[in-house]
Short mmCIF file of C-alpha atoms in Angstrom, two decimals:
data_model
loop_
_atom_site.label_atom_id
_atom_site.label_comp_id
_atom_site.label_asym_id
_atom_site.label_seq_id
_atom_site.Cartn_x
_atom_site.Cartn_y
_atom_site.Cartn_z
CA MET A 1 18.94 -25.74 5.96
CA LEU A 2 17.20 -22.37 6.44
CA VAL A 3 18.22 -21.13 2.99
CA ARG A 4 17.01 -24.32 1.32
CA ALA A 5 13.77 -24.16 3.29
CA LEU A 6 13.20 -20.63 1.97
CA GLN A 7 13.97 -21.73 -1.57
CA ALA A 8 11.46 -24.56 -1.21
CA GLN A 9 8.80 -21.87 -0.63
CA GLY A 10 9.68 -20.25 -3.95
CA VAL A 11 11.85 -17.50 -2.45
CA ASP A 12 14.49 -16.16 -4.82
CA THR A 13 15.05 -12.66 -3.38
CA VAL A 14 15.56 -11.46 0.19
CA PHE A 15 16.24 -8.00 1.57
CA GLY A 16 18.39 -7.48 4.61
CA TYR A 17 21.35 -6.23 6.59
CA PRO A 18 23.82 -8.55 8.35
CA GLY A 19 25.07 -8.51 11.92
CA GLY A 20 26.48 -10.72 14.63
CA ALA A 21 23.57 -12.95 15.60
CA ILE A 22 22.44 -13.66 12.04
CA MET A 23 25.96 -14.15 10.67
CA PRO A 24 25.58 -17.95 10.31
CA VAL A 25 22.69 -17.35 7.91
CA TYR A 26 24.74 -14.90 5.86
CA ASP A 27 27.56 -17.46 5.82
CA ALA A 28 25.18 -19.79 3.96
CA LEU A 29 24.18 -17.25 1.29
CA PRO A 30 27.23 -17.23 -1.06
CA GLY A 31 26.73 -19.84 -3.75
CA SER A 32 23.18 -20.65 -2.63
CA GLY A 33 21.49 -19.01 -5.61
CA LEU A 34 19.38 -16.86 -3.29
CA ARG A 35 19.60 -13.21 -4.33
CA HIS A 36 20.24 -10.95 -1.36
CA ILE A 37 19.64 -7.19 -1.65
CA LEU A 38 21.67 -5.21 0.86
CA THR A 39 19.54 -2.25 1.88
CA ARG A 40 21.17 0.48 3.93
CA HIS A 41 18.72 0.24 6.84
CA GLU A 42 16.59 -2.61 8.11
CA GLN A 43 13.43 -0.53 7.78
CA GLY A 44 14.28 -0.21 4.11
CA ALA A 45 14.56 -4.01 3.91
CA ALA A 46 11.10 -4.49 5.45
CA PHE A 47 9.43 -1.91 3.20
CA ALA A 48 11.15 -3.34 0.11
CA ALA A 49 10.02 -6.87 1.02
CA ASP A 50 6.48 -5.53 1.58
CA ALA A 51 6.34 -3.97 -1.90
CA TYR A 52 7.91 -7.07 -3.45
CA ALA A 53 5.11 -9.15 -1.95
CA ARG A 54 2.38 -6.81 -3.22
CA VAL A 55 3.70 -6.92 -6.78
CA ALA A 56 4.91 -10.54 -6.97
CA GLY A 57 1.83 -11.97 -5.25
CA LYS A 58 3.88 -14.08 -2.85
CA PRO A 59 5.43 -13.43 0.58
CA GLY A 60 8.35 -11.03 0.75
CA VAL A 61 11.32 -11.96 2.93
CA CYS A 62 13.70 -9.81 4.96
CA PHE A 63 16.64 -10.55 7.27
CA ALA A 64 17.99 -8.60 10.23
CA THR A 65 20.26 -9.29 13.14
CA SER A 66 19.27 -9.20 16.82
CA GLY A 67 18.72 -6.09 18.92
CA PRO A 68 18.67 -2.89 16.84
CA GLY A 69 18.48 -4.87 13.62
CA GLY A 70 15.23 -6.45 14.71
CA THR A 71 13.76 -3.32 16.24
CA ASN A 72 14.45 -1.44 13.00
CA LEU A 73 12.11 -3.92 11.27
CA VAL A 74 9.17 -3.23 13.57
CA THR A 75 7.69 -0.30 11.59
CA GLY A 76 7.84 -2.38 8.42
CA LEU A 77 6.13 -5.32 10.15
CA ALA A 78 3.39 -3.02 11.44
CA ASN A 79 2.94 -1.63 7.93
CA ALA A 80 2.52 -5.14 6.49
CA MET A 81 0.11 -6.08 9.29
CA LEU A 82 -2.18 -3.09 8.78
CA ASP A 83 -2.14 -3.44 4.99
CA SER A 84 -2.52 -7.26 5.10
CA VAL A 85 0.70 -8.02 3.22
CA PRO A 86 2.29 -11.51 3.40
CA LEU A 87 5.81 -11.09 4.77
CA VAL A 88 8.29 -13.38 6.52
CA ALA A 89 10.99 -11.71 8.61
CA VAL A 90 13.94 -13.72 9.90
CA THR A 91 15.81 -12.13 12.80
CA GLY A 92 18.95 -13.35 14.46
CA GLN A 93 18.80 -13.81 18.22
CA VAL A 94 21.45 -14.29 20.87
CA ALA A 95 22.29 -17.90 21.74
CA ARG A 96 19.69 -19.65 23.90
CA PRO A 97 21.89 -19.77 27.05
CA LEU A 98 22.16 -15.95 26.88
CA MET A 99 18.48 -15.24 26.33
CA GLY A 100 17.03 -13.34 29.27
CA THR A 101 20.44 -12.17 30.54
CA ASP A 102 20.50 -8.72 28.88
CA ALA A 103 23.23 -9.96 26.58
CA PHE A 104 24.80 -7.74 23.93
CA GLN A 105 22.17 -6.87 21.28
CA GLU A 106 19.54 -8.96 23.02
CA VAL A 107 15.95 -7.83 22.58
CA ASP A 108 12.78 -9.87 23.03
CA MET A 109 11.66 -9.73 19.40
CA PHE A 110 8.96 -12.32 20.04
CA GLY A 111 7.36 -10.07 22.66
CA ILE A 112 7.96 -6.76 20.88
CA THR A 113 6.37 -7.89 17.63
CA LEU A 114 3.34 -9.75 18.98
CA PRO A 115 0.91 -6.83 18.35
CA VAL A 116 2.18 -6.19 14.81
CA VAL A 117 2.51 -9.65 13.28
CA LYS A 118 0.10 -12.42 12.40
CA HIS A 119 2.33 -14.96 14.15
CA SER A 120 5.74 -15.12 15.90
CA MET A 121 7.97 -18.11 16.43
CA ILE A 122 11.34 -18.82 18.04
CA ILE A 123 13.25 -21.74 16.53
CA THR A 124 14.37 -23.95 19.42
CA ASP A 125 15.22 -27.10 17.46
CA ALA A 126 17.46 -26.89 14.40
CA GLU A 127 15.97 -30.00 12.85
CA SER A 128 12.51 -28.36 12.85
CA ILE A 129 13.61 -25.51 10.56
CA PRO A 130 12.02 -26.88 7.35
CA GLU A 131 8.64 -27.41 9.03
CA GLN A 132 8.76 -24.10 10.88
CA VAL A 133 9.59 -22.14 7.73
CA ALA A 134 6.81 -23.88 5.81
CA GLU A 135 4.37 -23.08 8.62
CA ALA A 136 5.44 -19.42 8.62
CA PHE A 137 4.69 -19.15 4.90
CA ARG A 138 1.37 -20.97 5.23
CA ILE A 139 0.24 -18.55 7.95
CA ALA A 140 1.49 -15.48 6.06
CA MET A 141 -0.44 -16.46 2.91
CA SER A 142 -3.66 -17.98 4.24
CA GLY A 143 -6.91 -16.19 4.95
CA ARG A 144 -6.19 -12.54 5.51
CA PRO A 145 -2.46 -12.27 4.68
CA GLY A 146 0.05 -10.76 7.08
CA PRO A 147 3.61 -10.77 8.44
CA VAL A 148 5.23 -13.63 10.37
CA LEU A 149 8.41 -13.36 12.45
CA ILE A 150 10.97 -16.18 12.74
CA ASP A 151 13.45 -15.50 15.55
CA LEU A 152 16.57 -17.64 15.14
CA PRO A 153 18.97 -18.02 18.09
CA LYS A 154 22.62 -18.00 17.04
CA ASP A 155 23.41 -21.40 18.56
CA ILE A 156 20.55 -22.94 16.56
CA ALA A 157 21.77 -21.20 13.39
CA ALA A 158 25.28 -22.57 13.97
CA ALA A 159 24.21 -26.10 14.92
CA GLN A 160 25.44 -29.14 12.99
CA VAL A 161 22.48 -31.32 12.09
CA LYS A 162 21.57 -33.96 9.55
CA ASP A 163 20.04 -32.33 6.51
CA ARG A 164 16.31 -32.78 6.03
CA PRO A 165 14.21 -32.09 2.95
CA ALA A 166 11.97 -29.05 2.84
CA THR A 167 8.53 -28.99 1.25
CA ALA A 168 6.54 -26.07 -0.06
CA ALA A 169 3.79 -24.65 2.12
CA ARG A 170 0.28 -24.79 0.77
CA ARG A 171 -1.95 -21.79 1.12
CA GLN A 172 -5.08 -22.76 2.99
CA PRO A 173 -7.93 -22.20 0.52
CA CYS A 174 -10.74 -19.84 1.40
CA PRO A 175 -14.15 -21.52 1.67
CA ARG A 176 -16.52 -21.17 -1.26
CA PRO A 177 -19.83 -19.45 -0.58
CA ALA A 178 -22.80 -21.67 0.23
CA PRO A 179 -25.77 -21.62 -2.20
CA ASP A 180 -28.14 -20.21 0.41
CA ALA A 181 -25.68 -17.40 1.22
CA LEU A 182 -25.47 -16.54 -2.48
CA ALA A 183 -29.24 -16.58 -2.80
CA GLY A 184 -29.57 -14.16 0.11
CA ALA A 185 -27.01 -11.81 -1.46
CA GLU A 186 -28.78 -11.90 -4.82
CA ALA A 187 -32.10 -11.07 -3.17
CA LEU A 188 -30.54 -8.10 -1.41
CA ILE A 189 -29.08 -6.79 -4.68
CA ARG A 190 -32.37 -7.23 -6.59
CA SER A 191 -34.25 -5.21 -3.96
CA ALA A 192 -31.90 -2.23 -4.23
CA HIS A 193 -32.59 0.88 -6.29
CA LYS A 194 -29.30 2.65 -5.55
CA PRO A 195 -26.64 -0.07 -5.15
CA LEU A 196 -22.96 0.84 -4.99
CA ILE A 197 -19.80 -1.26 -4.85
CA TYR A 198 -17.33 -0.19 -2.14
CA ALA A 199 -14.03 -1.92 -3.00
CA GLY A 200 -10.98 -2.13 -0.75
CA GLY A 201 -7.52 -3.62 -0.82
CA GLY A 202 -8.93 -7.11 -0.35
CA VAL A 203 -9.98 -7.19 -4.01
CA GLY A 204 -6.38 -7.19 -5.20
CA MET A 205 -5.22 -9.53 -2.45
CA ALA A 206 -7.89 -12.05 -3.40
CA GLY A 207 -6.96 -11.84 -7.09
CA ALA A 208 -10.55 -10.77 -7.67
CA THR A 209 -10.06 -7.86 -10.08
CA ASP A 210 -11.27 -9.76 -13.15
CA ALA A 211 -14.19 -11.24 -11.22
CA LEU A 212 -15.15 -7.76 -10.01
CA GLN A 213 -15.02 -6.41 -13.56
CA ARG A 214 -17.26 -9.24 -14.76
CA PHE A 215 -19.72 -8.60 -11.91
CA ILE A 216 -19.91 -4.91 -12.80
CA GLU A 217 -20.45 -5.73 -16.48
CA ARG A 218 -23.35 -8.05 -15.55
CA THR A 219 -25.03 -5.72 -13.08
CA GLN A 220 -23.99 -2.20 -14.22
CA ILE A 221 -23.55 -1.23 -10.55
CA PRO A 222 -21.18 1.76 -10.16
CA MET A 223 -18.15 1.54 -7.88
CA VAL A 224 -16.06 3.58 -5.45
CA ALA A 225 -12.76 2.50 -3.90
CA THR A 226 -10.66 3.05 -0.83
CA LEU A 227 -7.06 4.24 -1.02
CA LYS A 228 -5.85 0.63 -1.17
CA GLY A 229 -8.69 -0.43 -3.45
CA LEU A 230 -7.57 1.80 -6.33
CA GLY A 231 -7.01 -0.25 -9.47
CA GLY A 232 -9.64 -2.86 -8.55
CA ILE A 233 -11.05 -1.77 -11.89
CA PRO A 234 -9.21 0.79 -14.05
CA THR A 235 -9.67 4.21 -12.48
CA ASP A 236 -10.74 5.73 -15.81
CA ASP A 237 -13.48 3.11 -16.25
CA THR A 238 -16.94 4.62 -16.85
CA ASP A 239 -18.36 2.77 -13.84
CA PHE A 240 -15.71 4.06 -11.43
CA LEU A 241 -16.76 7.17 -9.50
CA GLY A 242 -13.49 7.72 -7.61
CA MET A 243 -11.87 7.25 -4.25
CA LEU A 244 -14.08 7.86 -1.24
CA GLY A 245 -13.17 9.24 2.16
CA MET A 246 -11.27 12.10 3.72
CA HIS A 247 -9.62 13.20 0.49
CA GLY A 248 -11.93 11.34 -1.84
CA ASN A 249 -13.69 12.62 -4.92
CA ALA A 250 -16.95 14.46 -4.19
CA ALA A 251 -18.87 12.24 -6.61
CA ALA A 252 -17.76 9.11 -4.74
CA ASN A 253 -18.59 10.51 -1.31
CA LEU A 254 -22.00 11.83 -2.34
CA ALA A 255 -22.94 8.59 -4.08
CA VAL A 256 -22.09 6.58 -0.96
CA GLN A 257 -24.22 8.85 1.18
CA GLU A 258 -27.18 8.44 -1.19
CA SER A 259 -26.89 4.69 -1.79
CA ASP A 260 -29.42 2.18 -0.46
CA LEU A 261 -27.10 -0.87 -0.72
CA LEU A 262 -23.37 -0.86 -0.16
CA ILE A 263 -21.62 -3.95 -1.56
CA CYS A 264 -18.44 -3.97 0.49
CA CYS A 265 -15.69 -6.02 -1.21
CA GLY A 266 -12.57 -6.49 0.90
CA ALA A 267 -12.80 -3.17 2.77
CA ARG A 268 -12.86 -2.65 6.52
CA PHE A 269 -14.81 0.59 7.05
CA ASP A 270 -11.62 2.42 7.98
CA ASP A 271 -12.15 5.82 9.59
CA ARG A 272 -10.32 7.61 6.74
CA ALA A 273 -12.85 6.11 4.32
CA THR A 274 -16.03 6.51 6.36
CA GLY A 275 -15.64 9.83 8.15
CA LYS A 276 -17.99 9.94 11.12
CA LEU A 277 -19.08 6.31 11.16
CA ASP A 278 -22.67 6.75 12.35
CA THR A 279 -23.32 9.12 9.42
CA PHE A 280 -21.68 6.91 6.78
CA ALA A 281 -24.07 5.67 4.07
CA PRO A 282 -26.99 6.30 6.43
CA ASN A 283 -29.65 4.85 4.10
CA ALA A 284 -27.72 1.80 2.94
CA ARG A 285 -27.98 -1.83 3.82
CA ILE A 286 -24.64 -3.65 3.86
CA LEU A 287 -23.60 -6.70 1.85
CA GLN A 288 -20.08 -7.57 2.99
CA PHE A 289 -17.48 -9.83 1.32
CA ASP A 290 -14.31 -10.67 3.26
CA ALA A 291 -11.81 -13.47 3.80
CA ASP A 292 -11.50 -12.54 7.48
CA PRO A 293 -14.58 -13.40 9.58
CA ALA A 294 -13.41 -10.90 12.20
CA GLU A 295 -14.08 -8.05 9.77
CA ILE A 296 -17.74 -8.90 9.31
CA SER A 297 -19.87 -6.40 11.25
CA LYS A 298 -16.79 -5.17 13.14
CA LEU A 299 -17.57 -1.48 12.61
CA ARG A 300 -20.81 -1.51 10.63
CA THR A 301 -23.38 -4.25 11.04
CA ALA A 302 -23.74 -6.27 7.85
CA ASP A 303 -27.23 -7.15 6.66
CA HIS A 304 -25.73 -10.10 4.80
CA ALA A 305 -22.18 -11.47 4.51
CA LEU A 306 -20.20 -13.77 2.24
CA VAL A 307 -17.06 -14.98 4.02
CA GLY A 308 -14.32 -16.66 2.03
CA ASP A 309 -13.41 -16.85 -1.65
CA MET A 310 -14.31 -13.48 -3.20
CA VAL A 311 -13.60 -14.64 -6.77
CA ALA A 312 -16.01 -17.56 -6.43
CA ALA A 313 -18.63 -15.37 -4.77
CA LEU A 314 -18.52 -12.59 -7.38
CA ASP A 315 -18.57 -15.04 -10.27
CA ALA A 316 -21.48 -16.97 -8.78
CA LEU A 317 -23.66 -13.93 -8.10
CA ASP A 318 -26.17 -13.28 -10.86
CA PRO A 319 -29.10 -11.24 -9.54
CA GLY A 320 -30.55 -10.78 -13.03
CA PRO A 321 -31.50 -7.48 -14.71
CA LEU A 322 -31.56 -4.59 -12.24
CA ASP A 323 -33.81 -1.56 -12.45
CA ILE A 324 -31.13 1.00 -11.65
CA ALA A 325 -30.94 3.13 -14.83
CA PRO A 326 -32.00 6.35 -13.02
CA TRP A 327 -29.36 5.71 -10.34
CA ARG A 328 -26.65 5.13 -12.93
CA ASP A 329 -27.61 8.32 -14.73
CA HIS A 330 -27.46 10.22 -11.45
CA THR A 331 -24.03 8.86 -10.48
CA MET A 332 -22.64 9.60 -13.95
CA ALA A 333 -23.94 13.16 -13.61
CA LEU A 334 -22.23 13.45 -10.21
CA LYS A 335 -19.01 12.21 -11.78
CA GLN A 336 -19.18 14.82 -14.53
CA THR A 337 -20.16 17.65 -12.20
CA HIS A 338 -17.35 16.92 -9.74
CA ALA A 339 -14.61 15.99 -12.21
CA TRP A 340 -11.11 17.15 -11.28
CA ARG A 341 -10.04 20.51 -12.70
CA TYR A 342 -6.50 21.23 -13.84
CA ASP A 343 -6.76 24.89 -14.82
CA ALA A 344 -5.06 26.42 -11.78
CA PRO A 345 -3.78 29.91 -12.59
CA GLY A 346 -0.14 30.98 -12.59
CA GLU A 347 3.19 29.58 -13.73
CA ALA A 348 4.03 27.58 -10.62
CA VAL A 349 4.00 23.80 -10.91
CA PHE A 350 0.50 22.45 -10.17
CA ALA A 351 1.12 19.07 -8.53
CA PRO A 352 -2.20 17.40 -9.53
CA LEU A 353 -1.62 18.23 -13.20
CA LEU A 354 2.00 17.07 -13.05
CA LEU A 355 0.95 13.73 -11.57
CA LYS A 356 -1.78 13.25 -14.16
CA GLN A 357 0.74 13.94 -16.96
CA LEU A 358 3.33 11.65 -15.33
CA SER A 359 0.86 8.78 -14.99
CA ARG A 360 -0.29 9.04 -18.61
CA ALA A 361 3.28 9.19 -19.89
CA ALA A 362 4.37 6.17 -17.82
CA GLY A 363 1.62 3.94 -19.25
CA ASP A 364 -0.64 1.18 -18.00
CA ASP A 365 2.18 -1.10 -16.85
CA ALA A 366 3.68 1.51 -14.54
CA ILE A 367 3.91 0.98 -10.79
CA ILE A 368 3.76 4.09 -8.62
CA THR A 369 4.96 3.88 -5.03
CA CYS A 370 4.53 6.84 -2.75
CA ASP A 371 5.26 8.11 0.69
CA VAL A 372 2.78 9.72 3.07
CA GLY A 373 1.40 13.23 3.05
CA GLN A 374 -0.12 15.61 0.53
CA HIS A 375 1.65 13.98 -2.40
CA GLN A 376 0.17 10.60 -1.38
CA MET A 377 -3.35 11.98 -1.71
CA TRP A 378 -2.57 13.76 -4.98
CA VAL A 379 -1.24 10.46 -6.39
CA ALA A 380 -4.42 8.65 -5.35
CA GLN A 381 -6.62 11.37 -6.81
CA HIS A 382 -4.88 12.14 -10.10
CA CYS A 383 -2.84 9.15 -11.28
CA ARG A 384 -4.38 6.45 -13.44
CA PHE A 385 -4.26 2.88 -12.11
CA SER A 386 -5.23 -0.14 -14.19
CA ARG A 387 -4.42 -2.77 -11.53
CA PRO A 388 -3.99 -2.83 -7.73
CA GLN A 389 -0.28 -3.64 -8.06
CA GLY A 390 0.19 -0.33 -9.87
CA HIS A 391 -0.43 1.69 -6.69
CA LEU A 392 1.74 0.89 -3.66
CA THR A 393 1.09 3.03 -0.63
CA SER A 394 1.28 2.81 3.15
CA GLY A 395 -2.45 2.85 3.79
CA GLY A 396 -3.15 1.64 7.32
CA LEU A 397 0.04 2.76 9.06
CA GLY A 398 0.72 5.89 7.01
CA ALA A 399 4.48 5.45 7.28
CA MET A 400 6.67 8.19 5.90
CA GLY A 401 9.74 6.65 4.29
CA PHE A 402 7.82 3.83 2.57
CA GLY A 403 8.09 5.09 -1.01
CA LEU A 404 11.77 4.78 -1.88
CA PRO A 405 12.40 1.24 -0.53
CA ALA A 406 8.99 0.21 -1.88
CA GLY A 407 10.18 1.28 -5.31
CA ILE A 408 13.21 -0.99 -4.90
CA GLY A 409 11.03 -3.96 -3.97
CA ALA A 410 8.62 -3.32 -6.84
CA LEU A 411 11.44 -3.15 -9.39
CA LEU A 412 12.93 -6.43 -8.22
CA ALA A 413 9.52 -8.11 -8.39
CA GLU A 414 8.70 -6.72 -11.84
CA PRO A 415 11.95 -5.51 -13.45
CA HIS A 416 10.47 -4.85 -16.89
CA SER A 417 7.78 -2.42 -15.71
CA PRO A 418 8.33 1.31 -15.23
CA VAL A 419 8.47 2.03 -11.49
CA ILE A 420 8.11 5.56 -10.12
CA THR A 421 8.36 6.75 -6.54
CA VAL A 422 6.52 9.96 -5.68
CA SER A 423 7.80 11.47 -2.46
CA GLY A 424 7.79 14.70 -0.50
CA ASP A 425 10.65 16.66 0.97
CA GLY A 426 9.70 15.43 4.44
CA SER A 427 9.22 11.76 3.58
CA ILE A 428 12.27 11.35 1.35
CA MET A 429 14.59 12.08 4.27
CA MET A 430 13.18 9.16 6.26
CA ASN A 431 14.96 6.55 4.12
CA ILE A 432 17.13 8.60 1.80
CA GLN A 433 20.05 6.22 2.45
CA GLU A 434 18.37 3.79 0.03
CA LEU A 435 19.60 5.96 -2.86
CA ALA A 436 22.83 4.04 -2.30
CA THR A 437 20.94 0.76 -2.81
CA LEU A 438 19.56 2.05 -6.11
CA LYS A 439 23.05 2.92 -7.30
CA ARG A 440 24.64 -0.35 -6.14
CA TYR A 441 22.17 -2.49 -8.09
CA ASN A 442 21.60 0.08 -10.87
CA LEU A 443 17.85 -0.15 -10.38
CA PRO A 444 16.06 2.19 -12.83
CA LEU A 445 13.71 3.75 -10.28
CA LYS A 446 12.40 7.18 -11.24
CA ILE A 447 11.85 9.46 -8.25
CA VAL A 448 9.57 12.48 -8.41
CA LEU A 449 10.21 14.65 -5.36
CA LEU A 450 7.57 17.30 -4.68
CA ASP A 451 9.28 19.92 -2.53
CA ASN A 452 7.12 22.51 -0.78
CA GLN A 453 9.69 23.30 1.92
CA ALA A 454 7.31 22.04 4.63
CA LEU A 455 5.57 19.08 6.21
CA GLY A 456 2.69 19.85 3.89
CA MET A 457 -0.17 17.83 5.33
CA VAL A 458 0.63 18.88 8.88
CA ARG A 459 0.85 22.51 7.70
CA GLN A 460 -2.55 22.19 5.99
CA TRP A 461 -4.19 20.83 9.15
CA GLN A 462 -2.53 23.48 11.33
CA ASP A 463 -3.83 26.12 8.93
CA LEU A 464 -7.40 24.78 8.94
CA PHE A 465 -7.88 23.36 12.42
CA PHE A 466 -5.22 24.95 14.66
CA ALA A 467 -5.79 28.64 13.84
CA GLY A 468 -2.75 28.84 11.59
CA ASN A 469 -0.35 28.06 14.44
CA PHE A 470 2.43 26.58 12.31
CA SER A 471 4.45 24.47 14.71
CA GLU A 472 7.61 22.64 13.56
CA ILE A 473 6.65 22.20 9.91
CA ASP A 474 9.23 24.46 8.26
CA LEU A 475 11.67 22.56 6.04
CA GLY A 476 13.14 25.66 4.45
CA ASP A 477 16.66 24.41 5.21
CA ASN A 478 16.27 21.38 2.92
CA PRO A 479 19.36 20.36 0.99
CA ASP A 480 19.57 20.69 -2.77
CA PHE A 481 17.99 17.31 -3.48
CA ALA A 482 19.16 17.19 -7.09
CA ALA A 483 22.75 17.77 -5.98
CA LEU A 484 22.34 15.19 -3.23
CA ALA A 485 21.06 12.62 -5.73
CA ARG A 486 24.09 13.25 -7.94
CA VAL A 487 26.38 12.65 -4.96
CA PHE A 488 24.76 9.21 -4.65
CA GLY A 489 25.46 8.67 -8.36
CA LEU A 490 21.95 9.27 -9.74
CA GLU A 491 20.96 11.47 -12.65
CA ALA A 492 18.90 14.44 -11.47
CA ILE A 493 16.93 17.36 -12.90
CA THR A 494 15.20 20.32 -11.26
CA VAL A 495 11.81 21.77 -12.21
CA THR A 496 10.55 25.15 -11.04
CA GLN A 497 7.98 26.20 -13.67
CA ARG A 498 4.85 24.52 -15.05
CA SER A 499 6.06 24.97 -18.63
CA GLU A 500 9.08 22.76 -17.85
CA VAL A 501 7.03 19.76 -16.73
CA PRO A 502 6.29 17.90 -20.02
CA THR A 503 9.92 17.92 -21.13
CA ALA A 504 11.14 17.01 -17.64
CA ILE A 505 8.77 14.00 -17.47
CA GLU A 506 9.97 12.77 -20.85
CA THR A 507 13.60 13.19 -19.82
CA LEU A 508 13.04 11.42 -16.50
CA LEU A 509 11.31 8.39 -18.02
CA LYS A 510 13.90 8.01 -20.79
CA THR A 511 16.94 8.31 -18.52
CA PRO A 512 18.72 4.96 -18.14
CA GLY A 513 19.19 3.79 -14.57
CA PRO A 514 17.95 5.56 -11.44
CA ALA A 515 17.01 9.23 -11.69
CA LEU A 516 15.40 11.95 -9.60
CA MET A 517 13.22 14.90 -10.63
CA HIS A 518 13.26 17.60 -7.96
CA VAL A 519 10.06 19.65 -8.34
CA HIS A 520 9.48 22.91 -6.50
CA ILE A 521 5.78 23.46 -5.71
CA ASP A 522 3.79 26.15 -3.92
CA PRO A 523 4.29 25.86 -0.13
CA ALA A 524 0.68 26.98 0.38
CA ALA A 525 -0.89 24.35 -1.90
CA ASN A 526 -3.52 22.20 -0.18
CA VAL A 527 -5.21 18.89 -0.96
CA TRP A 528 -8.90 19.27 -1.77
CA PRO A 529 -11.53 18.17 -1.00
CA LEU A 530 -11.12 17.44 2.71
CA VAL A 531 -13.60 15.88 5.11
CA PRO A 532 -12.90 17.53 8.49
CA PRO A 533 -12.24 15.22 11.45
CA GLY A 534 -15.48 14.07 13.08
CA ALA A 535 -17.60 15.14 10.09
CA ALA A 536 -19.74 13.18 7.66
CA ASN A 537 -18.31 12.48 4.21
CA SER A 538 -20.99 14.72 2.70
CA ASP A 539 -19.56 17.70 4.65
CA MET A 540 -16.51 18.14 2.44
CA MET A 541 -14.43 21.29 2.52
CA ASP A 542 -12.95 22.67 -0.70
CA GLU A 543 -10.57 25.53 -1.38
CA ASP A 544 -13.46 27.95 -0.89
CA HIS A 545 -14.33 26.10 2.36
#
């Protein structure tokens, strides 16, 4: 009944790991037509389901057993919650008579997950499974998306009941903007001389990328994006100034600080984007679009808000010709002045240049997943993204270990697109067991491992803000990652010099099946620019400080 209820929601792929309490569910899988991907850790299952959801545009699903199986999902649930990803997790639970008795592998998953899910439910009536599953999917998809937990006691899972039909959940539509709200927004835009679009991850979640592009074409308003907003319009578009925030492009940060109207589309004024909040866009009025009413004026008071359907709102807005030619000229000059440079001296591999070359070689259809750290920021800065689904990153939670299982989920959602995971020597070890999953299913994930023999971002901060007191960041005893990949059955190559990079990228992308490129980079390389903690975005540090 559970399997058929999932299939009624359009589920064809689940990620998971079996165990005692969820064994009745696994007993129903053979012959069901539901594709199950056995990850080698439940956290890997949650991250893979998260990435699957981001690429497929529908909720991802993962299974785990009770106790440690469920607790291993928690980081993945938190990641989906903070990045607003629709996810449904089904966990086994001990039989109802044993609940509350400290039974073997009993953990209160309902209580543990309450802060990190959109909704939790315990199935207490087997006959209600079709309705409960449909409700879980409706909640996960509607409004601001997020994860939902279904906890399934073993006696319920093993119950004999009369079969009941399952129906598909319907996503609750977002309200369309009212005419007077649109008129107020248009008036605000017409009165601005330095308007700027500030786009976040909500643009992709709302399916509003085409609408945003049309709005920009009508108004000629330039745009910046958050880490999760990259790809809202192609990142090499003339109107795109770059990513803003702590490691954003200087042109983007300076334009925000100078703007007189910030059109916030699906962004939440996150501290990594704004820097010191009371200095962020100090001269700007705020026009805020969001599906979640709780986000309106949460951190920065909005002068005007449009809550609901972003596509309808953007398409309906037509403020007429805007007198912003001097502002556009100024922002284009900022973009040219602060363009990235790739002429670093020496023969060592320069990570930003490598990632730029990799992105160009992979093409517009490529999906890049990454872990967390310096390489994550280099990916955001230097890779080209033509759509939000092309850039999968752990934005809100910043979870090391996301990249490799995310690559698995992305490949299963879009098997005909090139998928690349960029990781670091710290992050890759968090879920390196998923190399076995790649080999088992022969998934052609290409892994680029940037190895600086350190926890690079922590080292950079210790260097800049802790007087060079390098505490517990040395990873000089790393294994030979290329050899380790080969032990798992992957093809692997090693790169140590900049001159080797173009050939290595070509070899990596043309290798059939899964492959890893182990790249040695300078341990002292830093990510620039950097907005120091507690500073305004205009107070960026660069390599000359």
